[in-house]
Short mmCIF file of C-alpha atoms in Angstrom, two decimals:
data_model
loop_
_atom_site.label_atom_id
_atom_site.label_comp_id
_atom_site.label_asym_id
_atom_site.label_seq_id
_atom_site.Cartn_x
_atom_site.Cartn_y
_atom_site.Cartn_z
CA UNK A 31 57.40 -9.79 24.32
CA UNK A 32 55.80 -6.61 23.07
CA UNK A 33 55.67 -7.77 19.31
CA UNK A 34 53.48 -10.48 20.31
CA UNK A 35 51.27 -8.12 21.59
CA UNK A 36 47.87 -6.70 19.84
CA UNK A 37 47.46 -2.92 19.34
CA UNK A 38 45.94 -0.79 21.31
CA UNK A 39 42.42 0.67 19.53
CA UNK A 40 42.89 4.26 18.00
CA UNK A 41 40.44 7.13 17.84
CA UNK A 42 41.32 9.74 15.15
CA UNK A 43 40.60 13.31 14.89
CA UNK A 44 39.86 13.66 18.70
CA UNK A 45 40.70 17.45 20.34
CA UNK A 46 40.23 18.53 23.99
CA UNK A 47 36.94 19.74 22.48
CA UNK A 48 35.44 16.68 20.91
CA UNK A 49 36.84 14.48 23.17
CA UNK A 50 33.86 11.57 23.14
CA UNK A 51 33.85 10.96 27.06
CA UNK A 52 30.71 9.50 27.32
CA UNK A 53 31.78 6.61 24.42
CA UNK A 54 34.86 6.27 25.74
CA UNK A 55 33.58 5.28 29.54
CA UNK A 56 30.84 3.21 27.77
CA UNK A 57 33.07 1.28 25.49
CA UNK A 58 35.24 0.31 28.51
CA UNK A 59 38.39 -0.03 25.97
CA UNK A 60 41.79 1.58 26.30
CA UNK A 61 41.96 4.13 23.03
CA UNK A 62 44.43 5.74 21.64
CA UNK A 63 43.89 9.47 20.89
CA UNK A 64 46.66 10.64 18.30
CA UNK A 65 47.42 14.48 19.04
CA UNK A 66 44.87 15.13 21.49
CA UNK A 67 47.86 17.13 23.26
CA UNK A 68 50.14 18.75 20.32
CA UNK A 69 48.84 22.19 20.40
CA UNK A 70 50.41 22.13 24.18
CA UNK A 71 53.03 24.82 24.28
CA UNK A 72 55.07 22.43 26.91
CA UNK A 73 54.54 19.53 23.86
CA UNK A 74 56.09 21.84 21.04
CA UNK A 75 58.87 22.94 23.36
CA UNK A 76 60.00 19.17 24.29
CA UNK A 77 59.84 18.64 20.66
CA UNK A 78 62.59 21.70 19.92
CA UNK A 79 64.42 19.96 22.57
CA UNK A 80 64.80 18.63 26.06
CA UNK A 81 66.27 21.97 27.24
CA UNK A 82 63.18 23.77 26.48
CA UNK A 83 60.83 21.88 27.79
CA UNK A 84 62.71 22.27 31.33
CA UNK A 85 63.14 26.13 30.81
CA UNK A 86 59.51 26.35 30.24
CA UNK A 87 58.92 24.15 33.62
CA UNK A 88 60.96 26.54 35.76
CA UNK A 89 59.09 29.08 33.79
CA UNK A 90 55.73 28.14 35.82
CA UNK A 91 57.34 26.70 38.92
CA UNK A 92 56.15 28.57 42.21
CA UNK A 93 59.24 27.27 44.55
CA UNK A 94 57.43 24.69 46.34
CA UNK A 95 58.89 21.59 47.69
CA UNK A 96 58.13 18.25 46.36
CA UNK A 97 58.88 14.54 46.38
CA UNK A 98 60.60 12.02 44.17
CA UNK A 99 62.07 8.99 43.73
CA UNK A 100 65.90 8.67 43.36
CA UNK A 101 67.46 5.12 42.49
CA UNK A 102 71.02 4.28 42.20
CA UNK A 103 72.12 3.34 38.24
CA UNK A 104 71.65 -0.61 39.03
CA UNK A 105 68.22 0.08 39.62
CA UNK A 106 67.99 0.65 35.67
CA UNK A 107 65.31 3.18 35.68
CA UNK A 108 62.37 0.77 37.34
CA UNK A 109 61.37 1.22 41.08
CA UNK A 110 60.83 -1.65 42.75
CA UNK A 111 61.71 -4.37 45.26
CA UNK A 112 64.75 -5.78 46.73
CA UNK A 113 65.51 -9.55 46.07
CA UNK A 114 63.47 -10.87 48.63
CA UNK A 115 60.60 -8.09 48.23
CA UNK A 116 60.72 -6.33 51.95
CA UNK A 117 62.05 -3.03 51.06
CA UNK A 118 61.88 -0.99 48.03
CA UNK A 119 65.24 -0.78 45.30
CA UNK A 120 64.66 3.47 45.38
CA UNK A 121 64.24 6.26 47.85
CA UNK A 122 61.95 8.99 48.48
CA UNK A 123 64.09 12.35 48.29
CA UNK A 124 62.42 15.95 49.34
CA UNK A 125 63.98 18.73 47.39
CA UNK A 126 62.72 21.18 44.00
CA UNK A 127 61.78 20.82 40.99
CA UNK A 128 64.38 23.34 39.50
CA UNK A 129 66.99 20.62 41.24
CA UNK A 130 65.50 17.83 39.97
CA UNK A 131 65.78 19.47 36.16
CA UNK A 132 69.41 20.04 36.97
CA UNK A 133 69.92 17.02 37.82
CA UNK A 134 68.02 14.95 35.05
CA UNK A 135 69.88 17.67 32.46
CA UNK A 136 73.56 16.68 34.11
CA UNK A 137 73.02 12.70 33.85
CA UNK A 138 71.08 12.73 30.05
CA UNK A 139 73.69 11.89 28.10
CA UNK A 140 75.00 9.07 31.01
CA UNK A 141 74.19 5.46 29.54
CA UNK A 142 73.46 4.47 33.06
CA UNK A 143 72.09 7.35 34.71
CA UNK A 144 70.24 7.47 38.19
CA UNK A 145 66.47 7.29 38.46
CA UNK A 146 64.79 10.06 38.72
CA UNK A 147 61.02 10.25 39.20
CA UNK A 148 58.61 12.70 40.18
CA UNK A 149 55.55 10.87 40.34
CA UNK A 150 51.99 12.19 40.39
CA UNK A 151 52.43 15.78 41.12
CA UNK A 152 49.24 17.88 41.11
CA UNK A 153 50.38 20.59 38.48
CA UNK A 154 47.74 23.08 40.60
CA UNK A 155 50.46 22.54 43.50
CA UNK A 156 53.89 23.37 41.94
CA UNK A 157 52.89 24.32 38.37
CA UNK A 158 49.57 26.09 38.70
CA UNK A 159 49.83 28.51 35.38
CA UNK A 160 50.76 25.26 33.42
CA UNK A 161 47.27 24.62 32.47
CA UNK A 162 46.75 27.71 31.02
CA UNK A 163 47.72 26.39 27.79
CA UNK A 164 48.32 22.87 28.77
CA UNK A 165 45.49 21.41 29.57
CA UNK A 166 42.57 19.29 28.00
CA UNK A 167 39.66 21.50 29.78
CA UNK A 168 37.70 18.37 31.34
CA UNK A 169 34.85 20.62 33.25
CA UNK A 170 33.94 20.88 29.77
CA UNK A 171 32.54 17.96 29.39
CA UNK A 172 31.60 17.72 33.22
CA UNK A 173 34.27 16.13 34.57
CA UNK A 174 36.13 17.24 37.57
CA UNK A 175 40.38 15.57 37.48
CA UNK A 176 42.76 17.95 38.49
CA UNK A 177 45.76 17.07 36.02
CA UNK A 178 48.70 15.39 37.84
CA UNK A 179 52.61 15.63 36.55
CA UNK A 180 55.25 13.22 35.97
CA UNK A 181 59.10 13.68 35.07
CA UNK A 182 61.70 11.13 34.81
CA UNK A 183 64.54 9.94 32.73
CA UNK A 184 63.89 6.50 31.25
CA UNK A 185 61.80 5.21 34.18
CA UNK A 186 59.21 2.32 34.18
CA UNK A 187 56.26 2.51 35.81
CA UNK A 188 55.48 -1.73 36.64
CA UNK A 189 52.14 -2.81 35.31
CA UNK A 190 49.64 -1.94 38.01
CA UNK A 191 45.82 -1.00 38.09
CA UNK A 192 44.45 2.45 38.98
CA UNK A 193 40.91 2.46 40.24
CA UNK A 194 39.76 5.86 38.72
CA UNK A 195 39.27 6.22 34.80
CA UNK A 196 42.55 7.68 33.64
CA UNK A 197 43.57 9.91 30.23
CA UNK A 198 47.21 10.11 30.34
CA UNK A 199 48.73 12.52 27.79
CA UNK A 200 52.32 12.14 26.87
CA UNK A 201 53.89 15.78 26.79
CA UNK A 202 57.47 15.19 26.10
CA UNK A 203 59.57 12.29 24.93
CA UNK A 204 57.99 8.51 23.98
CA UNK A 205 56.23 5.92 25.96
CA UNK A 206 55.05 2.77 25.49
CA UNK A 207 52.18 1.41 27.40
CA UNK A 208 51.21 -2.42 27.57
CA UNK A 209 47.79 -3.15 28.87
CA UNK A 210 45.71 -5.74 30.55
CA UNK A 211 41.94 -6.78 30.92
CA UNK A 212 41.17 -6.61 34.49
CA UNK A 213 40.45 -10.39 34.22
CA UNK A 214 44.43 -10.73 34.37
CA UNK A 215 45.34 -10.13 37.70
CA UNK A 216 45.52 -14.25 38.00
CA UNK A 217 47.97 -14.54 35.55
CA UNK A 218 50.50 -10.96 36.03
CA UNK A 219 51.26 -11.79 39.62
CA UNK A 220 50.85 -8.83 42.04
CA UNK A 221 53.56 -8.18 44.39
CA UNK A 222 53.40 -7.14 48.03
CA UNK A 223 50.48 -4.49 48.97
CA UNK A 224 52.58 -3.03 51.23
CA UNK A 225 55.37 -1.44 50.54
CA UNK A 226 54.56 -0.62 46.67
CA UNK A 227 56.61 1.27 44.23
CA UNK A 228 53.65 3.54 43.57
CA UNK A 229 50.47 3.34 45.87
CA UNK A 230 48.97 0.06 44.37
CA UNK A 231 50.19 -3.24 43.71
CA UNK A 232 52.40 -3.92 40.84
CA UNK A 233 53.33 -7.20 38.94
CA UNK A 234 56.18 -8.66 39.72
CA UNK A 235 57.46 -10.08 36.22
CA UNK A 236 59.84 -8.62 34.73
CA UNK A 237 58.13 -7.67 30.89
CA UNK A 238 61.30 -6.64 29.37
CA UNK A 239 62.65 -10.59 30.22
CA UNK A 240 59.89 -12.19 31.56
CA UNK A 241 60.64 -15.53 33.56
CA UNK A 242 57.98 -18.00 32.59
CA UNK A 243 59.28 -20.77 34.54
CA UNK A 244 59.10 -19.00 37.72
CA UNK A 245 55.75 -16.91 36.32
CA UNK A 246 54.16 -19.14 34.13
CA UNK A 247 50.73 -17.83 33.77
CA UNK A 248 52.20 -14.79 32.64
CA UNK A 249 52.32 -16.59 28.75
CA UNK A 250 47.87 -16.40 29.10
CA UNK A 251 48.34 -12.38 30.07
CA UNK A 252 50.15 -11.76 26.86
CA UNK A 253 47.96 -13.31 24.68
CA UNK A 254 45.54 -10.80 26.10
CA UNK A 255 47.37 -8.02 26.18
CA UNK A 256 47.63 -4.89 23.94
CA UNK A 257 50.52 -2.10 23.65
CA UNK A 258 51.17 1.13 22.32
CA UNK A 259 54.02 3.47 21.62
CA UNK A 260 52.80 6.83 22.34
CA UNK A 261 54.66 9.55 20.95
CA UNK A 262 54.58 13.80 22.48
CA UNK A 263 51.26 14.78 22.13
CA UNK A 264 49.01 11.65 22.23
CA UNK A 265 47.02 10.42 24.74
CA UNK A 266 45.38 7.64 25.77
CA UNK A 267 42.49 6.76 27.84
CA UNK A 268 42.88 3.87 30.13
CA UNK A 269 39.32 2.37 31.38
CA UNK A 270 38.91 1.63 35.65
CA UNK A 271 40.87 -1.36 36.62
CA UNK A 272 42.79 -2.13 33.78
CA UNK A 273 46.46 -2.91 34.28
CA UNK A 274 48.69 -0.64 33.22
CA UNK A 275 52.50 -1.26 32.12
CA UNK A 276 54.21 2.12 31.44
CA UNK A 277 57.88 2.67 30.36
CA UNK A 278 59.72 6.11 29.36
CA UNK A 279 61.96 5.76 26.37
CA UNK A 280 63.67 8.63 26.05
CA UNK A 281 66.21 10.36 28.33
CA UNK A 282 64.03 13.06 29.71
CA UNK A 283 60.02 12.63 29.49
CA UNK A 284 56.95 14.56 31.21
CA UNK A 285 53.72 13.23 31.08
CA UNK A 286 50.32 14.46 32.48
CA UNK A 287 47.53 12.83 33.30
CA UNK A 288 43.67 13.14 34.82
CA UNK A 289 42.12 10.77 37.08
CA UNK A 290 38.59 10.42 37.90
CA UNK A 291 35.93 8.52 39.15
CA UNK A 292 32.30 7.41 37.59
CA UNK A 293 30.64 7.61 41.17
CA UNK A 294 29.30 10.82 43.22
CA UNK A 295 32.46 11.84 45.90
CA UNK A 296 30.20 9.84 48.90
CA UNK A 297 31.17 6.66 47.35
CA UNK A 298 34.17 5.79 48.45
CA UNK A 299 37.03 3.21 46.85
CA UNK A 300 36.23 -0.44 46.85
CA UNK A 301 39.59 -1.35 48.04
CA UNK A 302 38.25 -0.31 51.43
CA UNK A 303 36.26 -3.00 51.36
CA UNK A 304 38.61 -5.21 49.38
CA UNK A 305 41.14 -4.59 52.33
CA UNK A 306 38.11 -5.26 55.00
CA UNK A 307 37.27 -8.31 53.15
CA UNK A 308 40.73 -9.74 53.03
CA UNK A 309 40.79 -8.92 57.11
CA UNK A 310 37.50 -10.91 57.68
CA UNK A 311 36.70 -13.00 54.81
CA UNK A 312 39.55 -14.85 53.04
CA UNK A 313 40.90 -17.10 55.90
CA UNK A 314 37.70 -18.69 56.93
CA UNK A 315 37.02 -22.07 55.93
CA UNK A 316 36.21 -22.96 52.15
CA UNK A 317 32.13 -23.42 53.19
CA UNK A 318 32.03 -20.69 55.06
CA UNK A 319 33.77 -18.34 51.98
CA UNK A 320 31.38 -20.16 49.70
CA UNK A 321 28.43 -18.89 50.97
CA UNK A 322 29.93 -15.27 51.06
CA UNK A 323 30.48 -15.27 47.74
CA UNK A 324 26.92 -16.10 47.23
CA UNK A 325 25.59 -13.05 49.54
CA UNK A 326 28.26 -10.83 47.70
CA UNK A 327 26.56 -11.72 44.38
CA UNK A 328 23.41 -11.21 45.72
CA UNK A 329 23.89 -7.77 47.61
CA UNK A 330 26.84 -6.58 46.02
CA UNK A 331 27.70 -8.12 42.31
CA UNK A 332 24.18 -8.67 40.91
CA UNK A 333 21.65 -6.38 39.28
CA UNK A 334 22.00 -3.24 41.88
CA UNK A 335 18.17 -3.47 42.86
CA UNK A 336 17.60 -7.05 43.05
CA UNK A 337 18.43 -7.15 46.55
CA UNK A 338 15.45 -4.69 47.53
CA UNK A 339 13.02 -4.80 44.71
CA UNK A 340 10.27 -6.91 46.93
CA UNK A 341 10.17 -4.30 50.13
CA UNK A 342 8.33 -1.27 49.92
CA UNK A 343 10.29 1.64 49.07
CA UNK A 344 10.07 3.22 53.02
CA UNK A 345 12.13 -0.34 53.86
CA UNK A 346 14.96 -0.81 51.58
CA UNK A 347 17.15 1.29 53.84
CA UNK A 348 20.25 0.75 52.45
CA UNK A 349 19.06 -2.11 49.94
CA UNK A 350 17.89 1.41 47.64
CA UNK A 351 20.93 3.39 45.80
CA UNK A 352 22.98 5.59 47.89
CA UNK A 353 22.88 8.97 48.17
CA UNK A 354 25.08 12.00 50.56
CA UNK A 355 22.53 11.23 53.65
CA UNK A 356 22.58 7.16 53.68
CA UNK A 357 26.32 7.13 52.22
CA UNK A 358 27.21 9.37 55.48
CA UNK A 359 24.69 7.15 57.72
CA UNK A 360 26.66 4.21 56.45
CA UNK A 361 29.92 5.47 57.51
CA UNK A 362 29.07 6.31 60.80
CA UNK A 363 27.85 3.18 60.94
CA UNK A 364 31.22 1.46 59.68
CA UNK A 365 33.92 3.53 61.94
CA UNK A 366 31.56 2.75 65.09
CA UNK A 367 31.52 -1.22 64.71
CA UNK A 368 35.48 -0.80 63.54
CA UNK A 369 36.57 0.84 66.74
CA UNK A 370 34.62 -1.42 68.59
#
C-alpha cells in the first residue's frame, strides 16, 4: 500500500531555533523536518546502539511508577481489538521503566517478541532532566507542550486523529508515518469510541493488508494519503485533526513528541460537544437534523462574527468571541442544564 502513497512535504535546514511555527500552523500541511532532533544526546546514543540509549534512560529515571501496554506475541506489535471489537487484544501493566528496558533488551533479538508500549509519558514525570539536552525549547517561540515519551519494540500505533497540533520527533530507531486529510474519516473507518487502543478512535483496516472488500472506501483514502519514513533525529509536524498512521520498525524505538493547542486554555475540546451532539442530535429525524446543521453553520461553522455582527456590542453576549469570564459563564451554564 505505502508505495502508492505520495510523500510527505519536507522542510530543510530547520533547528529547534528556526523552527517556522507560525508557517507551519498556517500552512496546515504535515512537514517533514530532517534533523530537527540529531544534536539530542539520547538520538546519538540510540544511534551507537540500542544498549545506550536505555543506559542513558535509566540514567535520568527518578523511580516512579508508570503504565504500559503488554500484548502477547500474536498480537504482532499492534494494540487493538478482539475479533468482534468488545475488548482490547493488550493489557495495561503498572510496573518501571528500568523493567520495562529489561524486558524490551531480553526479547530484541526474538522474531516474535511481546508488545511492549509505553505510551505518552510526560518526560517531566519520570524523566525530568531528559530535556536538558533533549528537547526542542518550544517557550521559545511561545508555545507551551510539555514533551511526552514513547518506547516500544516494533509497535504500531493505528491511524487515528489527535486534536492538538503535534511535532513528533523520532529519537531512536525508524518510523514510518502514513497520513490523512481530515476529510478521510468517511473512507478509513473508525472503530469503537469506547474502548480505544489509545484515547481516540482508530481505523479499523488493517494498512499493512488492507481488506477492500470488507473496507472499500479505504481505496479513495489512499489516493489521498501521504507517508514518510522518518529516521533518529527527524521530526515531523502533524497539523490538528489529521489522521495519523504510525508504525516502529526497528526492535527498540523512543520517540518524543509535543502537543498543543491554537486556542487560549478556556476553550475547551470540541469533542465535548461532538460527544453532546451525538447524545442529542444524531438520532432525531432527517428534518429535524437538517435544520441543525443549518444553525450549526450559522452559529458555529460560518464566519465567527456573522452570528452577532447586527446587535450592538453590549448584546452579543455570547454571539462576541470568548474570553476567561464568558468561557467560565458558559460552563456554569452547561454543567447546570446537564445535571438537570
Amino acid at each position: 500500500m505505502f508505495d502508492r502513497l505520495a510523500k510527505v512535504r519536507v522542510l530543510e535546514g530547520c533547528t529547534p531555533e528556526t523552527l517556522p511555527l507560525e508557517r507551519l500552523l498556517a500552512d496546515a500541511t504535515p512537514t517533514v523536518l530532517p534533523g530537527l532532533a540529531r544534536d539530542w544526546s539520547l538520538v546519538r546514543a540510540g544511534l551507537e546502539s540500542s544498549q545506550a540509549a536505555r543506559e542513558l534512560l535509566r540514567s535520568h529515571y527518578n523511580g516512579r511508577p508508570l503504565q504500559y501496554n503488554w500484548g502477547e506475541p500474536s498480537t504482532a506489535g499492534r494494540p487493538f481489538y478482539n475479533e468482534d471489537f468488545t475488548r482490547l487484544n493488550c493489557e495495561v501493566r503498572r510496573g518501571t521503566l528500568d523493567q520495562v528496558l529489561d524486558e524490551l533488551a531480553a526479547c530484541e533479538d526474538d522474531p516474535a517478541p511481546p508488545t511492549y508500549y509505553v505510551a505518552s509519558l510526560l518526560v517531566d514525570y519520570c524523566l525530568p532532566s531528559l530535556r536538558g539536552h533533549n528537547d526542542l525549547g518550544l517557550e521559545r517561540h511561545g508555545v507551551s507542550a510539555p514533551p511526552s515519551i514513547w518506547i516500544g519494540n516494533r509497535v504500531t500505533a493505528s491511524c487515528h486523529y489527535d486534536a492538538p497540533n503535534n511535532i513528533a520527533c523520532c529519537a531512536v530507531g525508524r518510523r514510518r508515518f502514513t497520513l490523512f486529510p481530515p476529510e478521510q474519516v468517511h473512507n478509513l473507518y473508525p472503530g469503537p469510541l469506547h474502548p480505544t487502543p489509545g484515547g481516540q478512535a482508530v481505523s479499523v483496516v488493517d494498512f499493512e493488508a488492507p481488506d477492500l472488500e470488507r473496507y472499500p472506501r479505504f481505496a479513495e483514502a489512499i489516493k489521498a494519503g501521504q507517508t514518510v519514513v522518518l529516521e533518529p533525529g527527524d521530526a515531523i509536524f502533524i497539523p490538528s485533526m489529521w489522521w495519523h498512521h504510525v508504525q516502529g520498525l526497528d526492535p527498540f524505538t523512543v520517540l518524543v513528541n509535543y502537543w498543543w493547542s491554537s486556542m487560549p486554555a478556556w476553550i475547551p475540546t470540541p469533542m465535548h460537544a461532538l460527544n453532546l451532539a451525538m447524545w442529542s442530535i444524531r438520532d432525531r429525524p432527517e428534518q429535524e437534523k437538517r435544520a441543525w446543521r443549518e444553525l450549526f453553520e450559522y452559529y458555529v461553522f460560518g464566519p465567527a462574527g456573522r452570528a452577532g455582527e447586527h446587535l450592538p456590542e453590549q448584546a452579543r453576549g455570547e454571539l462576541a468571541p470568548f474570553d476567561e469570564t464568558s468561557a467560565r459563564r458558559m460552563r456554569a451554564a452547561l454543567i447546570n442544564k446537564l445535571n438537570r
